[in-house]
């Protein structure tokens, strides 16, 4: 795929992140592409479904497996707005996804270069990784979400930012 294709599909992942945000979820979105076609989409649903396993990547991987009728996602590229965590990186490796393109780096949980890099471990499959595509756009969605969340908590608690209580 060329860089224009990558950008096009990352924009689709960003749309998935916006769906998550509209539900009050951490705005992370993913799409899985094979032969130039989106075969699965996913976004965070951990809070909505009360399930720690429902990250954008795992949701999309589950749908892709169902659509393709098997667990091997050979020939697929995963586009995701945030660097995959260890759980998702493991699922990507196990599903044999050939290529991962992510936007924002995750300095707290990222397992494809930030905190650790599972793709450098001696597993029997190693996906190609492209990092930081549309990084600013992907990071901006997350910053906005967490800024709004902090403001909402302040409003509920009655605290004014920068003002100490006596």
Coordinates of C-alpha atoms in Angstrom, one line a residue:
X1 CA 0.0 0.0 0.0
X2 CA 1.1 3.5 -0.6
X3 CA 1.1 6.4 1.8
X4 CA -2.1 7.8 0.4
X5 CA -3.9 4.5 1.0
X6 CA -2.5 4.4 4.5
X7 CA -3.8 7.9 5.2
X8 CA -7.2 7.1 3.7
X9 CA -7.6 4.0 6.0
X10 CA -6.3 5.8 9.0
X11 CA -9.0 8.4 8.5
X12 CA -11.5 5.6 8.7
X13 CA -9.9 4.4 12.0
X14 CA -10.3 8.0 13.3
X15 CA -14.0 7.8 12.4
X16 CA -14.2 4.7 14.6
X17 CA -12.4 6.6 17.4
X18 CA -15.0 9.3 17.2
X19 CA -17.8 6.7 17.5
X20 CA -16.1 5.5 20.7
X21 CA -15.8 9.1 22.0
X22 CA -19.5 9.6 21.3
X23 CA -20.3 6.7 23.6
X24 CA -18.1 8.0 26.4
X25 CA -15.3 5.5 25.6
X26 CA -11.6 6.3 25.3
X27 CA -11.5 7.3 21.6
X28 CA -9.5 4.6 19.9
X29 CA -10.5 3.2 16.6
X30 CA -9.3 0.5 14.2
X31 CA -10.0 -0.9 10.8
X32 CA -8.7 -4.0 9.1
X33 CA -8.0 -4.0 5.4
X34 CA -7.4 -6.8 3.0
X35 CA -6.9 -6.4 -0.8
X36 CA -7.7 -2.7 -0.5
X37 CA -11.1 -3.2 1.2
X38 CA -12.1 -2.7 4.8
X39 CA -13.2 -6.0 6.1
X40 CA -13.7 -5.1 9.8
X41 CA -14.0 -2.0 12.0
X42 CA -13.8 -1.6 15.8
X43 CA -13.6 0.9 18.5
X44 CA -13.2 0.7 22.3
X45 CA -16.2 -0.7 24.1
X46 CA -14.7 -1.5 27.5
X47 CA -16.9 0.8 29.5
X48 CA -20.1 0.2 27.4
X49 CA -19.8 -3.6 27.6
X50 CA -17.9 -3.8 30.9
X51 CA -15.3 -6.0 29.3
X52 CA -11.5 -5.4 29.5
X53 CA -11.0 -7.3 26.3
X54 CA -12.9 -5.0 24.1
X55 CA -10.2 -2.7 22.8
X56 CA -10.6 -1.3 19.3
X57 CA -8.0 -3.8 17.9
X58 CA -9.6 -6.9 19.5
X59 CA -13.1 -5.9 18.4
X60 CA -11.9 -5.5 14.8
X61 CA -9.9 -8.7 14.9
X62 CA -12.9 -10.7 16.1
X63 CA -15.1 -9.3 13.3
X64 CA -12.4 -9.9 10.7
X65 CA -12.0 -13.6 11.9
X66 CA -15.8 -14.0 11.6
X67 CA -16.0 -12.4 8.2
X68 CA -13.0 -14.4 6.8
X69 CA -14.0 -17.7 8.5
X70 CA -10.8 -18.3 10.3
X71 CA -8.3 -16.9 12.9
X72 CA -5.4 -16.3 10.5
X73 CA -5.7 -12.8 9.1
X74 CA -3.0 -13.3 6.5
X75 CA -2.8 -10.5 4.0
X76 CA -4.4 -8.0 6.3
X77 CA -3.3 -4.6 7.6
X78 CA -4.6 -3.2 10.8
X79 CA -4.9 0.6 11.1
X80 CA -5.3 1.9 14.7
X81 CA -5.3 5.4 16.1
X82 CA -3.2 4.4 19.2
X83 CA -0.2 2.2 19.6
X84 CA -1.4 -1.3 20.6
X85 CA -1.0 -2.4 24.2
X86 CA 0.6 -5.8 25.1
X87 CA -2.8 -7.6 24.9
X88 CA -3.6 -6.2 21.5
X89 CA 0.0 -6.7 20.2
X90 CA -0.3 -10.4 21.2
X91 CA -3.6 -10.7 19.5
X92 CA -2.1 -9.1 16.3
X93 CA 0.8 -11.5 16.4
X94 CA -1.4 -14.6 17.0
X95 CA -3.8 -13.6 14.2
X96 CA -0.9 -13.3 11.8
X97 CA -1.8 -9.8 10.8
X98 CA 0.9 -8.8 8.3
X99 CA 1.1 -5.1 8.8
X100 CA 0.1 -2.6 11.6
X101 CA -0.1 1.1 11.0
X102 CA -0.7 3.2 14.1
X103 CA -1.1 6.9 14.9
X104 CA -0.3 8.1 18.4
X105 CA 2.3 6.5 20.5
X106 CA 1.3 5.2 23.9
X107 CA 4.0 6.0 26.4
X108 CA 2.1 4.2 29.2
X109 CA 1.0 1.0 27.6
X110 CA 2.4 0.9 24.1
X111 CA 3.8 -2.5 23.1
X112 CA 5.0 -1.8 19.6
X113 CA 7.9 0.5 20.5
X114 CA 7.0 2.8 23.4
X115 CA 7.1 0.8 26.6
X116 CA 8.2 -2.4 25.0
X117 CA 8.2 -3.9 21.5
X118 CA 6.6 -7.4 21.2
X119 CA 7.4 -7.4 17.5
X120 CA 11.1 -7.7 18.5
X121 CA 10.5 -10.9 20.5
X122 CA 11.2 -14.3 18.9
X123 CA 7.6 -15.2 18.0
X124 CA 6.9 -17.2 14.9
X125 CA 5.2 -14.2 13.3
X126 CA 6.4 -10.6 13.1
X127 CA 4.1 -8.0 11.6
X128 CA 5.6 -5.0 9.8
X129 CA 4.9 -1.9 11.9
X130 CA 4.5 1.7 10.7
X131 CA 4.2 4.2 13.5
X132 CA 3.2 7.8 13.9
X133 CA 0.9 8.0 10.8
X134 CA -1.3 11.1 11.3
X135 CA 0.1 11.1 14.9
X136 CA -1.1 14.6 15.7
X137 CA -4.7 14.0 14.5
X138 CA -4.9 10.8 16.5
X139 CA -3.3 12.3 19.6
X140 CA -5.6 15.4 19.4
X141 CA -8.7 13.2 19.8
X142 CA -7.3 11.6 22.9
X143 CA -6.2 15.0 24.4
X144 CA -9.6 16.5 23.8
X145 CA -11.4 13.5 25.4
X146 CA -9.3 13.5 28.5
X147 CA -9.4 17.3 28.8
X148 CA -13.2 17.1 28.7
X149 CA -13.3 14.3 31.2
X150 CA -11.2 16.3 33.6
X151 CA -13.4 19.4 33.2
X152 CA -16.5 17.2 33.8
X153 CA -15.0 15.8 37.0
X154 CA -14.1 19.3 38.2
X155 CA -17.7 20.5 37.5
X156 CA -19.2 17.6 39.4
X157 CA -16.8 18.0 42.4
X158 CA -17.3 21.8 42.4
X159 CA -13.5 22.4 42.3
X160 CA -12.2 25.4 40.4
X161 CA -8.9 24.6 38.6
X162 CA -6.0 26.4 40.3
X163 CA -8.0 27.4 43.3
X164 CA -7.3 25.8 46.7
X165 CA -9.9 25.2 49.2
X166 CA -9.4 26.7 52.7

